[in-house]
Amino acid sequence: MPGEHAPWYKQFWPWFLIALPGSVVVAGILTLVIAASGHDSLVVDDYGKIGLITEQRQVLDRAAAERGLSARLNIAREQGRIMLILQGAQTQPQSLQLRLTHPTLSNRDLDLELRADEAGVYRGQSEHTLPGRWLVQIQPLGAEWRLAGELADDQQLLQLAPRG
């Protein structure tokens, strides 16, 4: 009979128009699930603690500068061997703490103890190879001073000096 039409749920266009906003809702829920499931280690919440840590680092840097300290660091990246020569120290500590911080992946950060041999050269060994870029920090176990620098991707030798 003329004028008769199929019911709306059997036609293409209503379903097409419902599918457009429906797909946006599904994509939004999926985006929310992805965003909530990961942890961004680069986002820091406690700015007050960051300010205190920065101030403490500046005090340690000034102490190293006042003592005239510097160091030459040599890292054999593939073997994980580390050698450091401390310069300008009136008395050399028996051991130093070396902190290698990865710029983006905090789970790769390393804390190593370097021990002085008879010649006054500090040596240490990492269990891992050390590819990529690293932020380097050296200080005695009592944290009286600090030397810091940055080791580039292909660099093996680094001269450390007080910052600031």
PDB file of C-alpha atoms in Angstrom:
ATOM      1  CA  MET A   1       0.000   0.000   0.000  1.00  0.00           C
ATOM      2  CA  PRO A   2       1.183   3.424  -0.785  1.00  0.00           C
ATOM      3  CA  GLY A   3       2.231   5.652   2.090  1.00  0.00           C
ATOM      4  CA  GLU A   4       3.261   2.766   4.339  1.00  0.00           C
ATOM      5  CA  HIS A   5       6.773   2.921   5.706  1.00  0.00           C
ATOM      6  CA  ALA A   6       8.891   0.477   7.648  1.00  0.00           C
ATOM      7  CA  PRO A   7       9.135   1.214  11.376  1.00  0.00           C
ATOM      8  CA  TRP A   8      11.957   3.585  12.389  1.00  0.00           C
ATOM      9  CA  TYR A   9      14.121   0.850  13.956  1.00  0.00           C
ATOM     10  CA  LYS A  10      14.307  -0.952  10.605  1.00  0.00           C
ATOM     11  CA  GLN A  11      15.640   2.083   8.761  1.00  0.00           C
ATOM     12  CA  PHE A  12      19.277   3.043   8.232  1.00  0.00           C
ATOM     13  CA  TRP A  13      19.346   6.762   9.111  1.00  0.00           C
ATOM     14  CA  PRO A  14      18.125   6.649  12.728  1.00  0.00           C
ATOM     15  CA  TRP A  15      20.789   4.052  13.569  1.00  0.00           C
ATOM     16  CA  PHE A  16      23.449   6.060  11.771  1.00  0.00           C
ATOM     17  CA  LEU A  17      22.514   9.173  13.751  1.00  0.00           C
ATOM     18  CA  ILE A  18      22.533   7.215  17.039  1.00  0.00           C
ATOM     19  CA  ALA A  19      25.907   5.607  16.223  1.00  0.00           C
ATOM     20  CA  LEU A  20      27.760   8.940  15.879  1.00  0.00           C
ATOM     21  CA  PRO A  21      27.321  10.177  19.471  1.00  0.00           C
ATOM     22  CA  GLY A  22      27.479   6.588  20.728  1.00  0.00           C
ATOM     23  CA  SER A  23      30.962   6.149  19.279  1.00  0.00           C
ATOM     24  CA  VAL A  24      32.077   9.411  20.936  1.00  0.00           C
ATOM     25  CA  VAL A  25      30.857   8.124  24.314  1.00  0.00           C
ATOM     26  CA  VAL A  26      32.738   4.832  23.853  1.00  0.00           C
ATOM     27  CA  ALA A  27      35.922   6.678  22.787  1.00  0.00           C
ATOM     28  CA  GLY A  28      35.640   8.985  25.807  1.00  0.00           C
ATOM     29  CA  ILE A  29      35.302   6.065  28.215  1.00  0.00           C
ATOM     30  CA  LEU A  30      38.263   4.307  26.573  1.00  0.00           C
ATOM     31  CA  THR A  31      40.380   7.487  26.870  1.00  0.00           C
ATOM     32  CA  LEU A  32      39.467   7.801  30.549  1.00  0.00           C
ATOM     33  CA  VAL A  33      40.453   4.170  31.214  1.00  0.00           C
ATOM     34  CA  ILE A  34      43.822   4.633  29.465  1.00  0.00           C
ATOM     35  CA  ALA A  35      44.548   7.881  31.323  1.00  0.00           C
ATOM     36  CA  ALA A  36      43.640   6.422  34.720  1.00  0.00           C
ATOM     37  CA  SER A  37      45.572   3.157  34.300  1.00  0.00           C
ATOM     38  CA  GLY A  38      49.073   4.687  33.967  1.00  0.00           C
ATOM     39  CA  HIS A  39      51.251   6.521  36.479  1.00  0.00           C
ATOM     40  CA  ASP A  40      53.175   9.545  35.247  1.00  0.00           C
ATOM     41  CA  SER A  41      56.386   9.644  37.280  1.00  0.00           C
ATOM     42  CA  LEU A  42      57.264  13.072  35.900  1.00  0.00           C
ATOM     43  CA  VAL A  43      54.364  14.826  37.627  1.00  0.00           C
ATOM     44  CA  VAL A  44      55.280  16.016  41.117  1.00  0.00           C
ATOM     45  CA  ASP A  45      52.718  17.004  43.713  1.00  0.00           C
ATOM     46  CA  ASP A  46      54.740  18.395  46.621  1.00  0.00           C
ATOM     47  CA  TYR A  47      56.342  21.651  45.526  1.00  0.00           C
ATOM     48  CA  GLY A  48      57.321  22.620  49.072  1.00  0.00           C
ATOM     49  CA  LYS A  49      59.606  19.590  49.397  1.00  0.00           C
ATOM     50  CA  ILE A  50      61.108  20.352  45.998  1.00  0.00           C
ATOM     51  CA  GLY A  51      62.003  23.856  47.191  1.00  0.00           C
ATOM     52  CA  LEU A  52      63.690  22.498  50.328  1.00  0.00           C
ATOM     53  CA  ILE A  53      65.634  19.912  48.335  1.00  0.00           C
ATOM     54  CA  THR A  54      66.785  22.594  45.884  1.00  0.00           C
ATOM     55  CA  GLU A  55      67.979  24.768  48.748  1.00  0.00           C
ATOM     56  CA  GLN A  56      69.855  21.832  50.326  1.00  0.00           C
ATOM     57  CA  ARG A  57      71.538  21.060  46.993  1.00  0.00           C
ATOM     58  CA  GLN A  58      72.667  24.672  46.647  1.00  0.00           C
ATOM     59  CA  VAL A  59      74.237  24.533  50.130  1.00  0.00           C
ATOM     60  CA  LEU A  60      76.113  21.341  49.168  1.00  0.00           C
ATOM     61  CA  ASP A  61      77.233  22.889  45.855  1.00  0.00           C
ATOM     62  CA  ARG A  62      78.581  25.967  47.661  1.00  0.00           C
ATOM     63  CA  ALA A  63      80.459  23.730  50.112  1.00  0.00           C
ATOM     64  CA  ALA A  64      82.151  21.925  47.202  1.00  0.00           C
ATOM     65  CA  ALA A  65      83.036  25.240  45.554  1.00  0.00           C
ATOM     66  CA  GLU A  66      84.523  26.595  48.804  1.00  0.00           C
ATOM     67  CA  ARG A  67      86.712  23.486  49.076  1.00  0.00           C
ATOM     68  CA  GLY A  68      87.817  23.802  45.440  1.00  0.00           C
ATOM     69  CA  LEU A  69      86.617  20.319  44.560  1.00  0.00           C
ATOM     70  CA  SER A  70      86.212  18.823  41.113  1.00  0.00           C
ATOM     71  CA  ALA A  71      86.260  15.282  39.757  1.00  0.00           C
ATOM     72  CA  ARG A  72      86.913  13.382  36.576  1.00  0.00           C
ATOM     73  CA  LEU A  73      84.489  10.524  35.979  1.00  0.00           C
ATOM     74  CA  ASN A  74      85.106   7.689  33.523  1.00  0.00           C
ATOM     75  CA  ILE A  75      82.275   5.239  32.809  1.00  0.00           C
ATOM     76  CA  ALA A  76      82.681   2.086  30.711  1.00  0.00           C
ATOM     77  CA  ARG A  77      78.999   1.874  29.815  1.00  0.00           C
ATOM     78  CA  GLU A  78      78.853  -1.660  28.393  1.00  0.00           C
ATOM     79  CA  GLN A  79      80.734  -3.219  31.320  1.00  0.00           C
ATOM     80  CA  GLY A  80      79.237  -0.938  33.997  1.00  0.00           C
ATOM     81  CA  ARG A  81      82.717  -0.077  35.328  1.00  0.00           C
ATOM     82  CA  ILE A  82      83.073   3.334  36.958  1.00  0.00           C
ATOM     83  CA  MET A  83      86.264   5.186  37.852  1.00  0.00           C
ATOM     84  CA  LEU A  84      86.483   8.606  39.503  1.00  0.00           C
ATOM     85  CA  ILE A  85      89.419  10.832  40.387  1.00  0.00           C
ATOM     86  CA  LEU A  86      88.629  13.478  43.020  1.00  0.00           C
ATOM     87  CA  GLN A  87      90.665  16.681  42.662  1.00  0.00           C
ATOM     88  CA  GLY A  88      91.232  19.449  45.200  1.00  0.00           C
ATOM     89  CA  ALA A  89      90.358  17.443  48.303  1.00  0.00           C
ATOM     90  CA  GLN A  90      92.643  17.989  51.304  1.00  0.00           C
ATOM     91  CA  THR A  91      91.500  14.692  52.791  1.00  0.00           C
ATOM     92  CA  GLN A  92      89.908  12.066  50.621  1.00  0.00           C
ATOM     93  CA  PRO A  93      86.999  10.073  52.026  1.00  0.00           C
ATOM     94  CA  GLN A  94      87.234   6.273  51.879  1.00  0.00           C
ATOM     95  CA  SER A  95      84.085   6.067  49.773  1.00  0.00           C
ATOM     96  CA  LEU A  96      81.769   8.280  47.752  1.00  0.00           C
ATOM     97  CA  GLN A  97      78.128   7.923  46.818  1.00  0.00           C
ATOM     98  CA  LEU A  98      77.428   8.081  43.079  1.00  0.00           C
ATOM     99  CA  ARG A  99      73.841   8.732  42.041  1.00  0.00           C
ATOM    100  CA  LEU A 100      72.950   8.182  38.386  1.00  0.00           C
ATOM    101  CA  THR A 101      69.503   9.565  37.658  1.00  0.00           C
ATOM    102  CA  HIS A 102      67.730   8.814  34.404  1.00  0.00           C
ATOM    103  CA  PRO A 103      66.034  12.006  33.128  1.00  0.00           C
ATOM    104  CA  THR A 104      62.665  10.374  32.430  1.00  0.00           C
ATOM    105  CA  LEU A 105      62.547   6.854  33.910  1.00  0.00           C
ATOM    106  CA  SER A 106      62.864   6.879  37.700  1.00  0.00           C
ATOM    107  CA  ASN A 107      62.895   3.067  37.855  1.00  0.00           C
ATOM    108  CA  ARG A 108      66.342   3.121  36.144  1.00  0.00           C
ATOM    109  CA  ASP A 109      67.971   5.400  38.763  1.00  0.00           C
ATOM    110  CA  LEU A 110      71.081   3.938  40.407  1.00  0.00           C
ATOM    111  CA  ASP A 111      72.868   4.579  43.698  1.00  0.00           C
ATOM    112  CA  LEU A 112      76.379   3.131  43.830  1.00  0.00           C
ATOM    113  CA  GLU A 113      79.172   3.295  46.364  1.00  0.00           C
ATOM    114  CA  LEU A 114      82.615   4.079  44.975  1.00  0.00           C
ATOM    115  CA  ARG A 115      85.561   2.960  47.120  1.00  0.00           C
ATOM    116  CA  ALA A 116      89.040   4.474  46.996  1.00  0.00           C
ATOM    117  CA  ASP A 117      91.956   2.194  46.156  1.00  0.00           C
ATOM    118  CA  GLU A 118      95.592   2.640  47.288  1.00  0.00           C
ATOM    119  CA  ALA A 119      96.211   5.252  44.567  1.00  0.00           C
ATOM    120  CA  GLY A 120      93.213   7.341  45.650  1.00  0.00           C
ATOM    121  CA  VAL A 121      91.128   6.380  42.607  1.00  0.00           C
ATOM    122  CA  TYR A 122      87.480   5.634  43.341  1.00  0.00           C
ATOM    123  CA  ARG A 123      86.074   2.570  41.624  1.00  0.00           C
ATOM    124  CA  GLY A 124      82.665   0.960  41.419  1.00  0.00           C
ATOM    125  CA  GLN A 125      80.656  -1.506  39.384  1.00  0.00           C
ATOM    126  CA  SER A 126      77.086  -1.356  38.128  1.00  0.00           C
ATOM    127  CA  GLU A 127      75.140  -4.548  37.544  1.00  0.00           C
ATOM    128  CA  HIS A 128      73.575  -2.954  34.464  1.00  0.00           C
ATOM    129  CA  THR A 129      74.858  -1.412  31.272  1.00  0.00           C
ATOM    130  CA  LEU A 130      74.408   2.354  31.238  1.00  0.00           C
ATOM    131  CA  PRO A 131      73.053   3.431  27.845  1.00  0.00           C
ATOM    132  CA  GLY A 132      71.543   6.856  27.262  1.00  0.00           C
ATOM    133  CA  ARG A 133      71.697  10.168  29.060  1.00  0.00           C
ATOM    134  CA  TRP A 134      72.266  10.399  32.841  1.00  0.00           C
ATOM    135  CA  LEU A 135      72.298  13.086  35.506  1.00  0.00           C
ATOM    136  CA  VAL A 136      75.314  12.451  37.746  1.00  0.00           C
ATOM    137  CA  GLN A 137      75.767  13.400  41.394  1.00  0.00           C
ATOM    138  CA  ILE A 138      78.751  12.603  43.634  1.00  0.00           C
ATOM    139  CA  GLN A 139      78.917  13.220  47.370  1.00  0.00           C
ATOM    140  CA  PRO A 140      80.582  11.689  50.423  1.00  0.00           C
ATOM    141  CA  LEU A 141      78.496   9.409  52.614  1.00  0.00           C
ATOM    142  CA  GLY A 142      78.070  12.223  55.160  1.00  0.00           C
ATOM    143  CA  ALA A 143      76.669  14.533  52.418  1.00  0.00           C
ATOM    144  CA  GLU A 144      78.979  17.444  53.277  1.00  0.00           C
ATOM    145  CA  TRP A 145      79.320  18.597  49.645  1.00  0.00           C
ATOM    146  CA  ARG A 146      78.150  17.627  46.175  1.00  0.00           C
ATOM    147  CA  LEU A 147      79.466  17.587  42.606  1.00  0.00           C
ATOM    148  CA  ALA A 148      76.969  17.242  39.769  1.00  0.00           C
ATOM    149  CA  GLY A 149      76.898  17.061  35.993  1.00  0.00           C
ATOM    150  CA  GLU A 150      75.212  15.495  33.003  1.00  0.00           C
ATOM    151  CA  LEU A 151      76.503  12.543  30.996  1.00  0.00           C
ATOM    152  CA  ALA A 152      75.382  12.688  27.351  1.00  0.00           C
ATOM    153  CA  ASP A 153      74.354   9.641  25.287  1.00  0.00           C
ATOM    154  CA  ASP A 154      77.739   8.818  23.794  1.00  0.00           C
ATOM    155  CA  GLN A 155      79.965  10.353  26.477  1.00  0.00           C
ATOM    156  CA  GLN A 156      82.286   8.265  28.681  1.00  0.00           C
ATOM    157  CA  LEU A 157      84.390  10.977  30.322  1.00  0.00           C
ATOM    158  CA  LEU A 158      82.825  13.729  32.417  1.00  0.00           C
ATOM    159  CA  GLN A 159      84.421  16.585  34.338  1.00  0.00           C
ATOM    160  CA  LEU A 160      82.324  17.334  37.440  1.00  0.00           C
ATOM    161  CA  ALA A 161      82.441  20.735  39.096  1.00  0.00           C
ATOM    162  CA  PRO A 162      80.292  22.492  41.694  1.00  0.00           C
ATOM    163  CA  ARG A 163      77.129  23.983  40.223  1.00  0.00           C
ATOM    164  CA  GLY A 164      76.149  27.561  40.655  1.00  0.00           C
TER     165      GLY A 164
END
